[in-house]
């Protein structure tokens, strides 16, 4: 769930700890101080008095400093912060009831203790599957950590690992190629694990700003933006779902090779070994730099293997970068962009239909998804529910066994040639709704994002497509979009985009403008065009109730020019505002949108959404 949406759910006291930390960062002259000052300039009382959208914007501008703040907390070695963060950043753990979190925490402690016991046994057992080289790596790391921890005790000070010591220890673990799970096990074999009261755990995480806790709902919330930040702190480059997607493309001998390197039981099934590699916290970068290649592979062979993995397996063509490291960074960046994008890849209606038909064909899927993502609800195959957890259609399909996918495809008339998952997504796409969900991307003429979201369209068609979608939105708002009336009125010189017929010779004129550039800034040309339409309508004895200009956004100069215009009853509305108004209208009491609400120069979205909710 996005930070802004979580903040909307909470009271001021529940946001306090988070806001205090950001306020503290702001006082220390952060890197993006000027941009932050612009956001806060309209507020006398600082961050507390700005709206939740701007709090979210300020957090984005202070994310680097916030990340450093979290890193500092790791010096308190008894905090169990590594254990706790690893729980809350797992796919599906961003919304949890307190008792569910408590259960996950207890299970984690129990599993860790069992694994530590097993690791200590492997140390002492000459016949264990641990190679002599791996035992040596473990001993080196353990000895260095023990020294860093115990040298304070020897000098009659509280045991503490300083930031300098911590940076050396982290570098050492990286050079030895240890996974996060291996590091964690060795750490807690030196520092015994003590179960902390769950109230104290929640209080500690809330005080450092990484979670929110709603007292009313007894629920923990971790914002999507915070999850991404915490993953960086834990050196986890991508979300688990993308890691799993990549691993499932590898042949079993390669999975065994990775498992052998990180002390994973090779007797497990293929799927179980993949899950264990993920749980081990094996670095995605290291995996693609070294672990997935045959021994002795040349750099050229490694690049070829990685390119084939991306192009044929992940359907990502033209991976940027000349070096292997650059290509891996490009892949990580691609996954980050997919995760940040709120679009689903198919329409919401299509997602719901897909889940319903999956549930009919694969009755065990609900439990599988519930267990995989550690979800508390009994029935989880609901589109809105899963999207709150940032779980999308592709993430669900990635978990289904190939034979089950094949059976589902046959049962539901999905195309059988080509990639199974892509064929299923195409089958449930629902193009009209998918375009509406990408309305703002069409407005911005953002071909790359449209393509990533499953829409293939020529750039030359985007203007017409934006106009068509705008018509659909106004029809959805209950207006009579009268093309016959408009065509009779239009001339070869004056071509109105959209005409809303309010009856009794009253009309609203709507003009649509797409723009790649930030801030639509062509008032002089568009005003001449609109005045020409106005004169055309007046000449035909129509009363113009309003002229609306829809664009992705408007520059300050454009808004000022519009405010100074005295000849037209013109209002400006952004594509995102119009889209959000439609969503709010669907659940309102109105059958037709009350057009009197279109009375601002720049349509105030918040005011209209409040009016619709009454």
mmCIF file of N, CA and C in Angstrom, residues 155-275:
data_model
loop_
_atom_site.group_PDB
_atom_site.id
_atom_site.type_symbol
_atom_site.label_atom_id
_atom_site.label_comp_id
_atom_site.label_asym_id
_atom_site.label_seq_id
_atom_site.Cartn_x
_atom_site.Cartn_y
_atom_site.Cartn_z
ATOM 1 N N UNK A 155 37.404 -4.672 27.635
ATOM 2 C CA UNK A 155 37.804 -3.340 28.114
ATOM 3 C C UNK A 155 36.776 -2.742 29.080
ATOM 4 N N UNK A 156 35.931 -3.624 29.642
ATOM 5 C CA UNK A 156 34.948 -3.220 30.661
ATOM 6 C C UNK A 156 33.953 -2.189 30.133
ATOM 7 N N UNK A 157 33.534 -2.374 28.858
ATOM 8 C CA UNK A 157 32.517 -1.496 28.271
ATOM 9 C C UNK A 157 31.350 -2.353 27.802
ATOM 10 N N UNK A 158 30.216 -1.686 27.571
ATOM 11 C CA UNK A 158 29.069 -2.424 27.010
ATOM 12 C C UNK A 158 29.431 -2.968 25.630
ATOM 13 N N UNK A 159 29.022 -4.205 25.385
ATOM 14 C CA UNK A 159 29.299 -4.828 24.084
ATOM 15 C C UNK A 159 28.565 -4.059 22.984
ATOM 16 N N UNK A 160 29.334 -3.583 22.007
ATOM 17 C CA UNK A 160 28.746 -2.792 20.924
ATOM 18 C C UNK A 160 29.632 -2.892 19.692
ATOM 19 N N UNK A 161 28.992 -3.008 18.538
ATOM 20 C CA UNK A 161 29.753 -2.985 17.288
ATOM 21 C C UNK A 161 29.647 -1.578 16.707
ATOM 22 N N UNK A 162 30.758 -0.883 16.599
ATOM 23 C CA UNK A 162 30.744 0.502 16.107
ATOM 24 C C UNK A 162 30.429 0.521 14.610
ATOM 25 N N UNK A 163 30.132 1.719 14.098
ATOM 26 C CA UNK A 163 29.817 1.836 12.666
ATOM 27 C C UNK A 163 31.020 1.439 11.815
ATOM 28 N N UNK A 164 32.239 1.762 12.272
ATOM 29 C CA UNK A 164 33.444 1.371 11.526
ATOM 30 C C UNK A 164 33.587 -0.151 11.497
ATOM 31 N N UNK A 165 33.389 -0.772 12.681
ATOM 32 C CA UNK A 165 33.482 -2.228 12.750
ATOM 33 C C UNK A 165 32.406 -2.886 11.876
ATOM 34 N N UNK A 166 31.207 -2.301 11.919
ATOM 35 C CA UNK A 166 30.100 -2.859 11.148
ATOM 36 C C UNK A 166 30.382 -2.811 9.649
ATOM 37 N N UNK A 167 30.947 -1.684 9.173
ATOM 38 C CA UNK A 167 31.239 -1.561 7.740
ATOM 39 C C UNK A 167 32.286 -2.590 7.314
ATOM 40 N N UNK A 168 33.267 -2.872 8.199
ATOM 41 C CA UNK A 168 34.294 -3.882 7.888
ATOM 42 C C UNK A 168 33.670 -5.280 7.851
ATOM 43 N N UNK A 169 32.809 -5.546 8.832
ATOM 44 C CA UNK A 169 32.151 -6.859 8.910
ATOM 45 C C UNK A 169 31.281 -7.100 7.666
ATOM 46 N N UNK A 170 30.552 -6.055 7.235
ATOM 47 C CA UNK A 170 29.696 -6.178 6.040
ATOM 48 C C UNK A 170 30.552 -6.448 4.802
ATOM 49 N N UNK A 171 31.668 -5.714 4.678
ATOM 50 C CA UNK A 171 32.585 -5.915 3.538
ATOM 51 C C UNK A 171 33.136 -7.336 3.542
ATOM 52 N N UNK A 172 33.507 -7.815 4.745
ATOM 53 C CA UNK A 172 34.054 -9.171 4.867
ATOM 54 C C UNK A 172 33.035 -10.218 4.411
ATOM 55 N N UNK A 173 31.778 -10.068 4.856
ATOM 56 C CA UNK A 173 30.743 -11.050 4.484
ATOM 57 C C UNK A 173 30.514 -11.055 2.968
ATOM 58 N N UNK A 174 30.592 -9.851 2.380
ATOM 59 C CA UNK A 174 30.386 -9.738 0.933
ATOM 60 C C UNK A 174 31.522 -10.426 0.174
ATOM 61 N N UNK A 175 32.759 -10.192 0.611
ATOM 62 C CA UNK A 175 33.922 -10.777 -0.065
ATOM 63 C C UNK A 175 33.967 -12.295 0.088
ATOM 64 N N UNK A 176 33.439 -12.794 1.204
ATOM 65 C CA UNK A 176 33.394 -14.243 1.419
ATOM 66 C C UNK A 176 32.201 -14.882 0.709
ATOM 67 N N UNK A 177 31.349 -14.044 0.128
ATOM 68 C CA UNK A 177 30.193 -14.544 -0.612
ATOM 69 C C UNK A 177 29.132 -15.166 0.279
ATOM 70 N N UNK A 178 28.985 -14.657 1.516
ATOM 71 C CA UNK A 178 27.994 -15.200 2.449
ATOM 72 C C UNK A 178 26.612 -14.608 2.151
ATOM 73 N N UNK A 179 25.589 -15.452 2.220
ATOM 74 C CA UNK A 179 24.222 -14.951 2.072
ATOM 75 C C UNK A 179 23.802 -14.272 3.358
ATOM 76 N N UNK A 180 22.706 -13.527 3.297
ATOM 77 C CA UNK A 180 22.218 -12.845 4.504
ATOM 78 C C UNK A 180 21.823 -13.833 5.586
ATOM 79 N N UNK A 181 21.275 -14.969 5.174
ATOM 80 C CA UNK A 181 20.858 -15.968 6.160
ATOM 81 C C UNK A 181 22.076 -16.572 6.849
ATOM 82 N N UNK A 182 23.138 -16.816 6.080
ATOM 83 C CA UNK A 182 24.375 -17.336 6.675
ATOM 84 C C UNK A 182 24.949 -16.336 7.668
ATOM 85 N N UNK A 183 24.950 -15.063 7.297
ATOM 86 C CA UNK A 183 25.443 -14.003 8.188
ATOM 87 C C UNK A 183 24.616 -13.953 9.465
ATOM 88 N N UNK A 184 23.285 -14.023 9.279
ATOM 89 C CA UNK A 184 22.368 -13.938 10.419
ATOM 90 C C UNK A 184 22.603 -15.098 11.400
ATOM 91 N N UNK A 185 22.771 -16.313 10.853
ATOM 92 C CA UNK A 185 22.973 -17.498 11.701
ATOM 93 C C UNK A 185 24.263 -17.390 12.506
ATOM 94 N N UNK A 186 25.321 -16.938 11.852
ATOM 95 C CA UNK A 186 26.599 -16.800 12.562
ATOM 96 C C UNK A 186 26.503 -15.690 13.609
ATOM 97 N N UNK A 187 25.855 -14.570 13.233
ATOM 98 C CA UNK A 187 25.684 -13.459 14.192
ATOM 99 C C UNK A 187 25.008 -13.937 15.468
ATOM 100 N N UNK A 188 23.899 -14.681 15.292
ATOM 101 C CA UNK A 188 23.107 -15.070 16.465
ATOM 102 C C UNK A 188 23.629 -16.333 17.147
ATOM 103 N N UNK A 189 24.669 -16.941 16.574
ATOM 104 C CA UNK A 189 25.347 -18.012 17.318
ATOM 105 C C UNK A 189 26.308 -17.398 18.341
ATOM 106 N N UNK A 190 26.669 -16.120 18.108
ATOM 107 C CA UNK A 190 27.514 -15.388 19.064
ATOM 108 C C UNK A 190 26.647 -14.605 20.040
ATOM 109 N N UNK A 191 25.637 -13.944 19.502
ATOM 110 C CA UNK A 191 24.718 -13.152 20.329
ATOM 111 C C UNK A 191 23.422 -13.942 20.490
ATOM 112 N N UNK A 192 23.184 -14.568 21.648
ATOM 113 C CA UNK A 192 21.994 -15.416 21.817
ATOM 114 C C UNK A 192 20.706 -14.640 21.550
ATOM 115 N N UNK A 193 19.742 -15.315 20.894
ATOM 116 C CA UNK A 193 18.460 -14.674 20.571
ATOM 117 C C UNK A 193 17.542 -14.726 21.786
ATOM 118 N N UNK A 194 17.021 -13.576 22.143
ATOM 119 C CA UNK A 194 16.006 -13.510 23.203
ATOM 120 C C UNK A 194 14.724 -12.967 22.590
ATOM 121 N N UNK A 195 13.646 -13.670 22.839
ATOM 122 C CA UNK A 195 12.343 -13.224 22.312
ATOM 123 C C UNK A 195 11.901 -11.969 23.059
ATOM 124 N N UNK A 196 11.605 -10.910 22.304
ATOM 125 C CA UNK A 196 11.184 -9.629 22.877
ATOM 126 C C UNK A 196 9.664 -9.572 22.858
ATOM 127 N N UNK A 197 9.082 -8.933 23.880
ATOM 128 C CA UNK A 197 7.631 -8.768 23.914
ATOM 129 C C UNK A 197 7.172 -8.040 22.649
ATOM 130 N N UNK A 198 6.084 -8.532 22.037
ATOM 131 C CA UNK A 198 5.647 -8.010 20.733
ATOM 132 C C UNK A 198 5.279 -6.534 20.798
ATOM 133 N N UNK A 199 4.749 -6.075 21.929
ATOM 134 C CA UNK A 199 4.426 -4.647 22.084
ATOM 135 C C UNK A 199 5.696 -3.803 22.005
ATOM 136 N N UNK A 200 6.772 -4.318 22.609
ATOM 137 C CA UNK A 200 8.063 -3.609 22.560
ATOM 138 C C UNK A 200 8.630 -3.606 21.148
ATOM 139 N N UNK A 201 8.448 -4.728 20.451
ATOM 140 C CA UNK A 201 8.920 -4.828 19.071
ATOM 141 C C UNK A 201 8.230 -3.781 18.197
ATOM 142 N N UNK A 202 6.908 -3.722 18.300
ATOM 143 C CA UNK A 202 6.122 -2.765 17.497
ATOM 144 C C UNK A 202 6.506 -1.337 17.850
ATOM 145 N N UNK A 203 6.633 -1.071 19.158
ATOM 146 C CA UNK A 203 7.000 0.277 19.612
ATOM 147 C C UNK A 203 8.363 0.679 19.048
ATOM 148 N N UNK A 204 9.323 -0.263 19.087
ATOM 149 C CA UNK A 204 10.663 0.031 18.568
ATOM 150 C C UNK A 204 10.662 0.332 17.083
ATOM 151 N N UNK A 205 9.923 -0.486 16.299
ATOM 152 C CA UNK A 205 9.863 -0.275 14.848
ATOM 153 C C UNK A 205 9.131 1.023 14.505
ATOM 154 N N UNK A 206 8.103 1.332 15.300
ATOM 155 C CA UNK A 206 7.346 2.576 15.080
ATOM 156 C C UNK A 206 8.217 3.791 15.394
ATOM 157 N N UNK A 207 9.009 3.699 16.471
ATOM 158 C CA UNK A 207 9.844 4.834 16.891
ATOM 159 C C UNK A 207 10.947 5.160 15.898
ATOM 160 N N UNK A 208 11.412 4.159 15.163
ATOM 161 C CA UNK A 208 12.440 4.462 14.146
ATOM 162 C C UNK A 208 11.807 4.740 12.784
ATOM 163 N N UNK A 209 10.456 4.735 12.724
ATOM 164 C CA UNK A 209 9.746 5.218 11.536
ATOM 165 C C UNK A 209 9.533 4.225 10.428
ATOM 166 N N UNK A 210 9.809 2.929 10.659
ATOM 167 C CA UNK A 210 9.705 1.986 9.538
ATOM 168 C C UNK A 210 8.314 1.368 9.408
ATOM 169 N N UNK A 211 7.512 1.429 10.488
ATOM 170 C CA UNK A 211 6.134 0.942 10.393
ATOM 171 C C UNK A 211 5.182 1.993 10.959
ATOM 172 N N UNK A 212 3.914 1.845 10.616
ATOM 173 C CA UNK A 212 2.826 2.585 11.271
ATOM 174 C C UNK A 212 1.958 1.561 11.981
ATOM 175 N N UNK A 213 1.400 1.976 13.108
ATOM 176 C CA UNK A 213 0.504 1.063 13.833
ATOM 177 C C UNK A 213 -0.811 1.767 14.114
ATOM 178 N N UNK A 214 -1.896 1.193 13.567
ATOM 179 C CA UNK A 214 -3.223 1.745 13.798
ATOM 180 C C UNK A 214 -3.811 1.094 15.043
ATOM 181 N N UNK A 215 -3.984 1.895 16.108
ATOM 182 C CA UNK A 215 -4.564 1.373 17.352
ATOM 183 C C UNK A 215 -6.005 0.934 17.131
ATOM 184 N N UNK A 216 -6.720 1.704 16.312
ATOM 185 C CA UNK A 216 -8.136 1.413 16.060
ATOM 186 C C UNK A 216 -8.303 0.051 15.385
ATOM 187 N N UNK A 217 -7.448 -0.239 14.401
ATOM 188 C CA UNK A 217 -7.558 -1.479 13.640
ATOM 189 C C UNK A 217 -6.623 -2.572 14.145
ATOM 190 N N UNK A 218 -5.754 -2.186 15.132
ATOM 191 C CA UNK A 218 -4.776 -3.134 15.684
ATOM 192 C C UNK A 218 -3.927 -3.745 14.554
ATOM 193 N N UNK A 219 -3.529 -2.864 13.629
ATOM 194 C CA UNK A 219 -2.884 -3.324 12.390
ATOM 195 C C UNK A 219 -1.583 -2.567 12.134
ATOM 196 N N UNK A 220 -0.586 -3.311 11.658
ATOM 197 C CA UNK A 220 0.702 -2.746 11.245
ATOM 198 C C UNK A 220 0.654 -2.478 9.746
ATOM 199 N N UNK A 221 1.138 -1.303 9.347
ATOM 200 C CA UNK A 221 1.243 -0.955 7.923
ATOM 201 C C UNK A 221 2.694 -0.626 7.596
ATOM 202 N N UNK A 222 3.185 -1.180 6.508
ATOM 203 C CA UNK A 222 4.516 -0.830 6.003
ATOM 204 C C UNK A 222 4.327 -0.318 4.582
ATOM 205 N N UNK A 223 4.656 0.937 4.342
ATOM 206 C CA UNK A 223 4.426 1.548 3.025
ATOM 207 C C UNK A 223 5.303 0.888 1.960
ATOM 208 N N UNK A 224 4.783 0.800 0.725
ATOM 209 C CA UNK A 224 5.568 0.231 -0.382
ATOM 210 C C UNK A 224 6.909 0.954 -0.523
ATOM 211 N N UNK A 225 6.878 2.283 -0.373
ATOM 212 C CA UNK A 225 8.111 3.069 -0.499
ATOM 213 C C UNK A 225 9.118 2.691 0.593
ATOM 214 N N UNK A 226 8.606 2.404 1.802
ATOM 215 C CA UNK A 226 9.479 2.018 2.918
ATOM 216 C C UNK A 226 10.057 0.624 2.686
ATOM 217 N N UNK A 227 9.256 -0.268 2.135
ATOM 218 C CA UNK A 227 9.739 -1.628 1.844
ATOM 219 C C UNK A 227 10.931 -1.559 0.892
ATOM 220 N N UNK A 228 10.823 -0.719 -0.141
ATOM 221 C CA UNK A 228 11.937 -0.590 -1.098
ATOM 222 C C UNK A 228 13.179 -0.039 -0.413
ATOM 223 N N UNK A 229 12.988 0.928 0.464
ATOM 224 C CA UNK A 229 14.124 1.523 1.191
ATOM 225 C C UNK A 229 14.771 0.485 2.108
ATOM 226 N N UNK A 230 13.951 -0.279 2.833
ATOM 227 C CA UNK A 230 14.476 -1.281 3.765
ATOM 228 C C UNK A 230 15.199 -2.403 3.028
ATOM 229 N N UNK A 231 14.722 -2.721 1.830
ATOM 230 C CA UNK A 231 15.432 -3.739 1.041
ATOM 231 C C UNK A 231 16.851 -3.270 0.710
ATOM 232 N N UNK A 232 16.985 -1.972 0.420
ATOM 233 C CA UNK A 232 18.323 -1.438 0.143
ATOM 234 C C UNK A 232 19.216 -1.543 1.379
ATOM 235 N N UNK A 233 18.630 -1.258 2.541
ATOM 236 C CA UNK A 233 19.384 -1.363 3.795
ATOM 237 C C UNK A 233 19.880 -2.792 3.989
ATOM 238 N N UNK A 234 19.031 -3.769 3.629
ATOM 239 C CA UNK A 234 19.383 -5.186 3.807
ATOM 240 C C UNK A 234 20.108 -5.758 2.583
ATOM 241 N N UNK A 235 20.466 -4.862 1.638
ATOM 242 C CA UNK A 235 21.199 -5.272 0.437
ATOM 243 C C UNK A 235 20.433 -6.320 -0.384
ATOM 244 N N UNK A 236 19.083 -6.216 -0.357
ATOM 245 C CA UNK A 236 18.252 -7.083 -1.200
ATOM 246 C C UNK A 236 17.816 -6.231 -2.388
ATOM 247 N N UNK A 237 18.384 -6.521 -3.533
ATOM 248 C CA UNK A 237 18.242 -5.619 -4.675
ATOM 249 C C UNK A 237 16.836 -5.574 -5.247
ATOM 250 N N UNK A 238 16.118 -6.695 -5.185
ATOM 251 C CA UNK A 238 14.785 -6.751 -5.814
ATOM 252 C C UNK A 238 13.807 -7.481 -4.897
ATOM 253 N N UNK A 239 12.524 -7.317 -5.195
ATOM 254 C CA UNK A 239 11.477 -7.998 -4.423
ATOM 255 C C UNK A 239 11.550 -9.506 -4.665
ATOM 256 N N UNK A 240 11.096 -10.255 -3.664
ATOM 257 C CA UNK A 240 11.121 -11.725 -3.738
ATOM 258 C C UNK A 240 10.439 -12.248 -4.995
ATOM 259 N N UNK A 241 9.315 -11.627 -5.364
ATOM 260 C CA UNK A 241 8.546 -12.145 -6.512
ATOM 261 C C UNK A 241 9.367 -12.064 -7.807
ATOM 262 N N UNK A 242 10.201 -11.024 -7.951
ATOM 263 C CA UNK A 242 11.027 -10.907 -9.156
ATOM 264 C C UNK A 242 12.219 -11.867 -9.088
ATOM 265 N N UNK A 243 12.751 -12.080 -7.884
ATOM 266 C CA UNK A 243 13.843 -13.037 -7.682
ATOM 267 C C UNK A 243 13.349 -14.439 -8.066
ATOM 268 N N UNK A 244 12.146 -14.799 -7.585
ATOM 269 C CA UNK A 244 11.575 -16.114 -7.891
ATOM 270 C C UNK A 244 11.366 -16.264 -9.407
ATOM 271 N N UNK A 245 10.861 -15.195 -10.035
ATOM 272 C CA UNK A 245 10.608 -15.226 -11.483
ATOM 273 C C UNK A 245 11.894 -15.539 -12.242
ATOM 274 N N UNK A 246 13.007 -14.974 -11.790
ATOM 275 C CA UNK A 246 14.301 -15.189 -12.449
ATOM 276 C C UNK A 246 14.825 -16.600 -12.188
ATOM 277 N N UNK A 247 14.742 -17.047 -10.926
ATOM 278 C CA UNK A 247 15.252 -18.373 -10.572
ATOM 279 C C UNK A 247 14.518 -19.486 -11.317
ATOM 280 N N UNK A 248 13.207 -19.304 -11.541
ATOM 281 C CA UNK A 248 12.414 -20.352 -12.191
ATOM 282 C C UNK A 248 12.806 -20.557 -13.658
ATOM 283 N N UNK A 249 13.611 -19.634 -14.198
ATOM 284 C CA UNK A 249 14.078 -19.765 -15.578
ATOM 285 C C UNK A 249 15.354 -20.602 -15.672
ATOM 286 N N UNK A 250 15.951 -20.906 -14.513
ATOM 287 C CA UNK A 250 17.222 -21.632 -14.496
ATOM 288 C C UNK A 250 16.988 -23.137 -14.443
ATOM 289 N N UNK A 251 17.860 -23.887 -15.125
ATOM 290 C CA UNK A 251 17.761 -25.350 -15.105
ATOM 291 C C UNK A 251 18.150 -25.892 -13.730
ATOM 292 N N UNK A 252 17.668 -27.092 -13.419
ATOM 293 C CA UNK A 252 17.907 -27.658 -12.073
ATOM 294 C C UNK A 252 19.393 -27.824 -11.746
ATOM 295 N N UNK A 253 20.271 -28.221 -12.693
ATOM 296 C CA UNK A 253 21.702 -28.315 -12.354
ATOM 297 C C UNK A 253 22.280 -26.985 -11.859
ATOM 298 N N UNK A 254 21.810 -25.874 -12.429
ATOM 299 C CA UNK A 254 22.294 -24.559 -11.994
ATOM 300 C C UNK A 254 21.749 -24.241 -10.601
ATOM 301 N N UNK A 255 20.469 -24.582 -10.355
ATOM 302 C CA UNK A 255 19.880 -24.381 -9.021
ATOM 303 C C UNK A 255 20.659 -25.208 -7.998
ATOM 304 N N UNK A 256 21.037 -26.443 -8.355
ATOM 305 C CA UNK A 256 21.831 -27.295 -7.455
ATOM 306 C C UNK A 256 23.196 -26.680 -7.181
ATOM 307 N N UNK A 257 23.766 -26.091 -8.209
ATOM 308 C CA UNK A 257 25.075 -25.435 -8.077
ATOM 309 C C UNK A 257 25.006 -24.291 -7.060
ATOM 310 N N UNK A 258 23.940 -23.487 -7.156
ATOM 311 C CA UNK A 258 23.746 -22.369 -6.214
ATOM 312 C C UNK A 258 23.509 -22.920 -4.804
ATOM 313 N N UNK A 259 22.679 -23.979 -4.712
ATOM 314 C CA UNK A 259 22.370 -24.595 -3.425
ATOM 315 C C UNK A 259 23.604 -25.145 -2.748
ATOM 316 N N UNK A 260 24.478 -25.774 -3.511
ATOM 317 C CA UNK A 260 25.710 -26.338 -2.953
ATOM 318 C C UNK A 260 26.589 -25.240 -2.369
ATOM 319 N N UNK A 261 26.608 -24.109 -3.052
ATOM 320 C CA UNK A 261 27.447 -22.978 -2.605
ATOM 321 C C UNK A 261 26.952 -22.396 -1.288
ATOM 322 N N UNK A 262 25.639 -22.495 -1.028
ATOM 323 C CA UNK A 262 25.070 -21.829 0.158
ATOM 324 C C UNK A 262 24.431 -22.802 1.149
ATOM 325 N N UNK A 263 24.926 -24.044 1.141
ATOM 326 C CA UNK A 263 24.549 -25.029 2.163
ATOM 327 C C UNK A 263 23.045 -25.315 2.165
ATOM 328 N N UNK A 264 22.477 -25.467 0.960
ATOM 329 C CA UNK A 264 21.041 -25.781 0.820
ATOM 330 C C UNK A 264 20.906 -27.259 0.469
ATOM 331 N N UNK A 265 19.992 -27.938 1.133
ATOM 332 C CA UNK A 265 19.788 -29.373 0.968
ATOM 333 C C UNK A 265 19.383 -29.699 -0.474
ATOM 334 N N UNK A 266 20.216 -30.467 -1.170
ATOM 335 C CA UNK A 266 19.936 -30.780 -2.580
ATOM 336 C C UNK A 266 18.885 -31.877 -2.742
ATOM 337 N N UNK A 267 18.453 -32.471 -1.630
ATOM 338 C CA UNK A 267 17.405 -33.505 -1.705
ATOM 339 C C UNK A 267 16.011 -32.874 -1.843
ATOM 340 N N UNK A 268 15.921 -31.569 -1.606
ATOM 341 C CA UNK A 268 14.635 -30.876 -1.740
ATOM 342 C C UNK A 268 14.186 -30.875 -3.204
ATOM 343 N N UNK A 269 12.892 -30.633 -3.422
ATOM 344 C CA UNK A 269 12.386 -30.537 -4.798
ATOM 345 C C UNK A 269 12.912 -29.261 -5.441
ATOM 346 N N UNK A 270 12.777 -29.180 -6.763
ATOM 347 C CA UNK A 270 13.219 -27.996 -7.519
ATOM 348 C C UNK A 270 12.589 -26.715 -6.950
ATOM 349 N N UNK A 271 11.248 -26.738 -6.754
ATOM 350 C CA UNK A 271 10.536 -25.551 -6.245
ATOM 351 C C UNK A 271 10.992 -25.202 -4.833
ATOM 352 N N UNK A 272 11.209 -26.223 -3.990
ATOM 353 C CA UNK A 272 11.647 -25.980 -2.608
ATOM 354 C C UNK A 272 13.047 -25.373 -2.558
ATOM 355 N N UNK A 273 13.924 -25.850 -3.464
ATOM 356 C CA UNK A 273 15.288 -25.297 -3.509
ATOM 357 C C UNK A 273 15.265 -23.816 -3.899
ATOM 358 N N UNK A 274 14.374 -23.468 -4.821
ATOM 359 C CA UNK A 274 14.234 -22.057 -5.226
ATOM 360 C C UNK A 274 13.810 -21.214 -4.026
ATOM 361 N N UNK A 275 12.824 -21.696 -3.269
ATOM 362 C CA UNK A 275 12.358 -20.947 -2.087
ATOM 363 C C UNK A 275 13.461 -20.822 -1.051
#
